[in-house]
Short mmCIF file of C-alpha atoms in Angstrom, two decimals:
data_model
loop_
_atom_site.label_atom_id
_atom_site.label_comp_id
_atom_site.label_asym_id
_atom_site.label_seq_id
_atom_site.Cartn_x
_atom_site.Cartn_y
_atom_site.Cartn_z
CA MET K 1 13.86 -6.79 -24.26
CA LEU K 2 11.40 -4.35 -22.70
CA PHE K 3 7.95 -4.30 -24.29
CA ARG K 4 9.11 -6.31 -27.32
CA SER K 5 6.04 -8.55 -27.12
CA THR K 6 3.88 -6.66 -24.63
CA PRO K 7 2.79 -3.28 -25.99
CA GLN K 8 0.02 -3.52 -23.41
CA ALA K 9 2.66 -2.70 -20.79
CA LEU K 10 3.18 0.72 -22.35
CA PHE K 11 -0.54 1.37 -22.43
CA ASP K 12 -0.75 0.33 -18.78
CA ILE K 13 1.84 2.99 -17.94
CA SER K 14 0.24 5.83 -19.88
CA SER K 15 -3.20 4.92 -18.52
CA ALA K 16 -2.17 4.43 -14.88
CA PRO K 17 -5.07 5.64 -12.71
CA ASP K 18 -2.99 7.11 -9.89
CA HIS K 19 0.51 7.91 -8.66
CA PRO K 20 1.19 4.67 -6.71
CA THR K 21 0.10 2.52 -9.65
CA LEU K 22 2.23 4.49 -12.08
CA ARG K 23 5.20 4.21 -9.74
CA ARG K 24 4.85 0.41 -9.50
CA ARG K 25 4.62 0.04 -13.25
CA LEU K 26 7.62 2.29 -13.88
CA VAL K 27 9.74 0.40 -11.35
CA ALA K 28 8.78 -2.85 -13.07
CA ALA K 29 9.73 -1.36 -16.45
CA ALA K 30 13.13 -0.26 -15.11
CA ASN K 31 13.74 -3.76 -13.77
CA GLU K 32 12.95 -5.24 -17.17
CA LEU K 33 15.54 -2.91 -18.65
CA GLY K 34 18.08 -4.13 -16.12
CA PHE K 35 18.06 -1.10 -13.82
CA GLY K 36 17.14 -1.06 -10.15
CA LEU K 37 16.27 2.62 -9.95
CA ILE K 38 13.96 4.93 -11.86
CA SER K 39 13.14 8.55 -11.21
CA GLY K 40 11.10 11.13 -13.03
CA VAL K 41 10.04 14.69 -12.42
CA LEU K 42 7.38 16.84 -14.03
CA ILE K 43 8.55 20.48 -14.06
CA ARG K 44 6.36 23.49 -14.73
CA GLY K 45 8.23 26.75 -15.00
CA ALA K 46 11.96 27.39 -15.08
CA LEU K 47 13.85 24.85 -12.98
CA ALA K 48 16.09 27.56 -11.53
CA SER K 49 13.10 29.63 -10.49
CA LYS K 50 11.83 29.49 -6.92
CA SER K 51 8.34 29.44 -8.43
CA ALA K 52 8.85 26.24 -10.44
CA TRP K 53 6.30 23.51 -9.70
CA LEU K 54 7.70 19.98 -9.38
CA MET K 55 6.15 16.55 -9.03
CA SER K 56 8.48 13.56 -8.67
CA ILE K 57 7.95 9.84 -9.13
CA GLY K 58 10.19 6.80 -8.73
CA ASN K 59 11.91 4.60 -6.19
CA THR K 60 14.68 6.89 -4.99
CA PRO K 61 16.23 5.49 -1.79
CA PRO K 62 14.87 7.50 1.16
CA ALA K 63 18.38 8.26 2.41
CA TYR K 64 19.21 9.93 -0.91
CA LEU K 65 16.05 12.01 -1.29
CA GLN K 66 17.40 15.18 0.32
CA ALA K 67 20.55 15.15 -1.79
CA GLN K 68 18.55 14.49 -4.96
CA GLN K 69 16.33 17.49 -4.29
CA ALA K 70 19.20 19.97 -3.75
CA LEU K 71 18.55 22.57 -6.45
CA GLU K 72 22.12 23.87 -6.56
CA ASP K 73 23.49 20.40 -7.30
CA THR K 74 20.74 19.70 -9.83
CA LEU K 75 21.60 22.84 -11.78
CA ARG K 76 25.22 21.75 -12.20
CA ASP K 77 24.52 18.06 -12.76
CA PRO K 78 25.97 17.23 -16.21
CA VAL K 79 23.07 14.92 -17.11
CA MET K 80 20.48 17.59 -16.34
CA THR K 81 22.46 20.37 -18.06
CA THR K 82 22.81 18.21 -21.19
CA LEU K 83 19.09 17.45 -21.20
CA GLN K 84 18.37 21.18 -21.11
CA ARG K 85 20.29 21.55 -24.40
CA GLN K 86 19.11 18.53 -26.36
CA ALA K 87 16.09 16.29 -26.76
CA LEU K 88 18.10 13.11 -27.33
CA PRO K 89 18.54 10.52 -24.56
CA VAL K 90 21.66 10.92 -22.44
CA ALA K 91 23.68 7.82 -21.54
CA TRP K 92 26.00 8.53 -18.63
CA ASN K 93 28.52 6.98 -16.25
CA GLN K 94 31.27 8.12 -13.90
CA ALA K 95 33.30 9.55 -16.78
CA THR K 96 30.42 11.90 -17.64
CA TYR K 97 30.74 13.55 -14.23
CA VAL K 98 34.54 13.56 -14.21
CA HIS K 99 34.74 15.25 -17.61
CA ALA K 100 32.20 17.87 -16.47
CA GLY K 101 34.18 18.69 -13.33
CA ALA K 102 31.39 17.29 -11.14
CA ALA K 103 33.03 14.11 -9.85
CA ASP K 104 31.87 15.04 -6.35
CA LEU K 105 28.25 14.60 -7.44
CA TRP K 106 28.95 11.10 -8.75
CA ASP K 107 30.76 10.26 -5.50
CA LEU K 108 27.68 11.42 -3.59
CA GLN K 109 25.16 9.37 -5.57
CA ALA K 110 27.12 6.21 -6.38
CA PRO K 111 26.74 4.61 -2.91
CA PHE K 112 22.96 4.72 -3.43
CA GLY K 113 23.14 2.85 -6.74
CA TYR K 114 23.42 5.79 -9.15
CA CYS K 115 26.55 4.69 -11.03
CA ALA K 116 25.38 4.69 -14.66
CA GLY K 117 22.15 5.18 -16.53
CA VAL K 118 20.09 6.71 -19.30
CA ALA K 119 17.88 9.79 -19.04
CA CYS K 120 15.39 11.45 -21.38
CA VAL K 121 13.47 14.71 -21.45
CA LEU K 122 10.23 15.74 -23.12
CA GLU K 123 9.21 19.36 -23.31
CA GLU K 124 5.88 21.04 -23.97
CA SER K 125 6.80 24.64 -24.63
CA SER K 126 3.17 25.72 -24.83
CA HIS K 127 2.65 24.59 -21.26
CA LEU K 128 6.07 25.63 -19.94
CA GLU K 129 6.45 22.00 -18.97
CA GLN K 130 9.25 19.45 -18.97
CA PHE K 131 9.25 15.80 -17.98
CA VAL K 132 12.56 14.13 -17.17
CA LEU K 133 12.84 10.37 -16.70
CA GLY K 134 15.94 8.34 -15.95
CA VAL K 135 16.89 4.76 -15.13
CA ASP K 136 19.97 4.14 -13.02
CA GLY K 137 21.98 1.23 -11.69
CA GLN K 138 25.32 -0.12 -10.59
CA GLU K 139 26.11 -2.10 -13.73
CA ALA K 140 28.01 -0.67 -16.69
CA LEU K 141 26.04 0.38 -19.74
CA PRO K 142 26.20 -1.73 -22.91
CA VAL K 143 29.46 -1.23 -24.79
CA GLU K 144 28.18 -2.39 -28.16
CA PRO K 145 26.74 0.67 -30.00
CA VAL K 146 23.65 -1.10 -31.33
CA ALA K 147 22.72 -2.38 -27.88
CA LEU K 148 23.17 1.10 -26.37
CA GLN K 149 21.09 2.68 -29.14
CA ARG K 150 18.35 0.11 -28.54
CA LEU K 151 18.36 0.94 -24.82
CA GLN K 152 18.09 4.66 -25.56
CA ALA K 153 15.21 4.06 -27.96
CA MET K 154 13.39 2.03 -25.32
CA MET K 155 13.88 4.83 -22.81
CA GLN K 156 12.43 7.37 -25.23
CA LEU K 157 9.36 5.18 -25.67
CA LEU K 158 8.99 4.69 -21.94
CA THR K 159 9.37 8.43 -21.32
CA VAL K 160 6.61 9.27 -23.79
CA HIS K 161 4.14 7.03 -21.99
CA ALA K 162 5.23 8.05 -18.49
CA GLN K 163 4.96 11.73 -19.42
CA ALA K 164 1.45 11.17 -20.76
CA ALA K 165 0.41 9.68 -17.41
CA MET K 166 2.07 12.39 -15.30
CA HIS K 167 0.60 15.16 -17.45
CA ARG K 168 -2.87 13.64 -17.16
CA LEU K 169 -2.63 13.02 -13.42
CA TYR K 170 -1.21 16.42 -12.54
CA THR K 171 -2.76 18.87 -14.98
CA PRO K 172 -5.60 20.65 -13.18
CA PRO K 173 -8.62 21.90 -15.06
CA ALA K 174 -8.00 25.18 -16.82
CA VAL K 175 -8.32 28.09 -14.43
CA ASP K 176 -10.77 30.75 -15.46
CA ALA K 177 -9.78 34.28 -14.61
CA PRO K 178 -12.60 35.09 -12.14
CA GLY K 179 -12.64 38.80 -12.71
CA LEU K 180 -8.85 39.16 -12.53
CA THR K 181 -7.79 42.45 -14.04
CA ASP K 182 -4.86 42.84 -16.40
CA ARG K 183 -3.00 44.72 -13.65
CA GLU K 184 -3.58 41.94 -11.12
CA LEU K 185 -2.22 39.40 -13.58
CA GLN K 186 0.75 41.67 -14.31
CA CYS K 187 1.57 41.92 -10.62
CA LEU K 188 1.43 38.14 -10.26
CA GLN K 189 3.47 37.63 -13.42
CA TRP K 190 6.26 39.93 -12.27
CA ALA K 191 6.21 38.28 -8.83
CA ALA K 192 6.56 34.88 -10.50
CA ASP K 193 9.59 36.28 -12.33
CA GLY K 194 11.18 36.96 -8.96
CA ARG K 195 10.65 40.73 -8.80
CA GLU K 196 10.24 42.51 -5.47
CA VAL K 197 7.21 44.69 -4.73
CA TRP K 198 9.12 47.93 -5.33
CA GLN K 199 10.43 46.61 -8.66
CA ILE K 200 6.95 45.59 -9.77
CA GLY K 201 5.67 49.05 -8.86
CA ARG K 202 8.22 50.68 -11.15
CA LEU K 203 7.56 48.23 -13.97
CA VAL K 204 3.78 48.69 -13.83
CA SER K 205 3.98 52.40 -12.84
CA ILE K 206 1.99 52.07 -9.62
CA SER K 207 2.81 52.46 -5.93
CA ASP K 208 4.09 49.66 -3.71
CA ALA K 209 0.81 49.74 -1.80
CA GLU K 210 -1.15 49.31 -5.03
CA VAL K 211 1.03 46.32 -6.00
CA ARG K 212 0.24 44.65 -2.68
CA ARG K 213 -3.46 45.49 -3.05
CA CYS K 214 -3.56 43.95 -6.54
CA GLN K 215 -1.83 40.79 -5.38
CA ARG K 216 -4.12 40.39 -2.36
CA SER K 217 -7.16 41.02 -4.52
CA ALA K 218 -6.05 38.39 -7.04
CA ALA K 219 -5.47 35.85 -4.26
CA ALA K 220 -8.94 36.49 -2.86
CA LYS K 221 -10.57 36.08 -6.27
CA LEU K 222 -8.71 32.79 -6.78
CA GLY K 223 -9.78 31.51 -3.37
CA VAL K 224 -6.28 31.21 -1.91
CA ARG K 225 -4.63 32.84 1.08
CA SER K 226 -1.22 33.92 -0.20
CA VAL K 227 0.37 35.60 -3.18
CA ARG K 228 2.56 32.54 -3.77
CA ALA K 229 -0.50 30.28 -3.89
CA ALA K 230 -2.13 32.67 -6.34
CA MET K 231 0.99 32.62 -8.51
CA LEU K 232 1.11 28.82 -8.56
CA LYS K 233 -2.59 28.54 -9.38
CA CYS K 234 -2.18 30.93 -12.30
CA ILE K 235 0.93 29.11 -13.54
CA GLU K 236 -0.80 25.72 -13.39
CA GLY K 237 -3.84 27.14 -15.14
CA GLY K 238 -1.81 28.79 -17.89
CA LEU K 239 -2.80 32.36 -16.94
CA ILE K 240 0.82 33.41 -16.42
CA GLY K 241 4.18 31.86 -17.30
CA VAL K 242 7.56 31.51 -15.62
#
């Protein structure tokens, strides 16, 4: 049983000094659980938003990476949609996809070893942040309820420690607003919400030219070269949300 006699293994995961080390330790943990694959993603902002910031970790087969990163498929994946509605671990298999009308997604992933698994999500609403972690394999999940509940509990524990490491490794120092005006932040906020320049102008009651000037000014103050980079820096630093 994973970590039954080695709580140090959990500490080693949450205290991993870098991405490669964390990845190795998570893969080892998945193997102890009886799964050959593990994948996690730290999400800042709304997943459906083009401005969402993502950082992945795991041992996804290279040939499957492009399919795994397809946003349209992710948004209709029954495991992901369930995790968006509940904080409890999700145990899934082929039937999960068939019942959700997404059998084509299971057919796409199964040849790469994604036949059944367990996934968890942790959310920090104050940081507009989610961390999703899942273990996957070709073998059927335990049928006995107690064994399945034990597996889900282990995954919750593993997710807590993996999320702690990812949050620590990929949370930049708080960004100070170096003279950013309220209007400049408003223009970046509306842009992060997907609004066009002309829409922002109407919302803030300024001209299109003034919107562009505010966005360029904010980017310059933040030391970046584009409006998108300015948006991402403000999102990561908690100055605006998505």
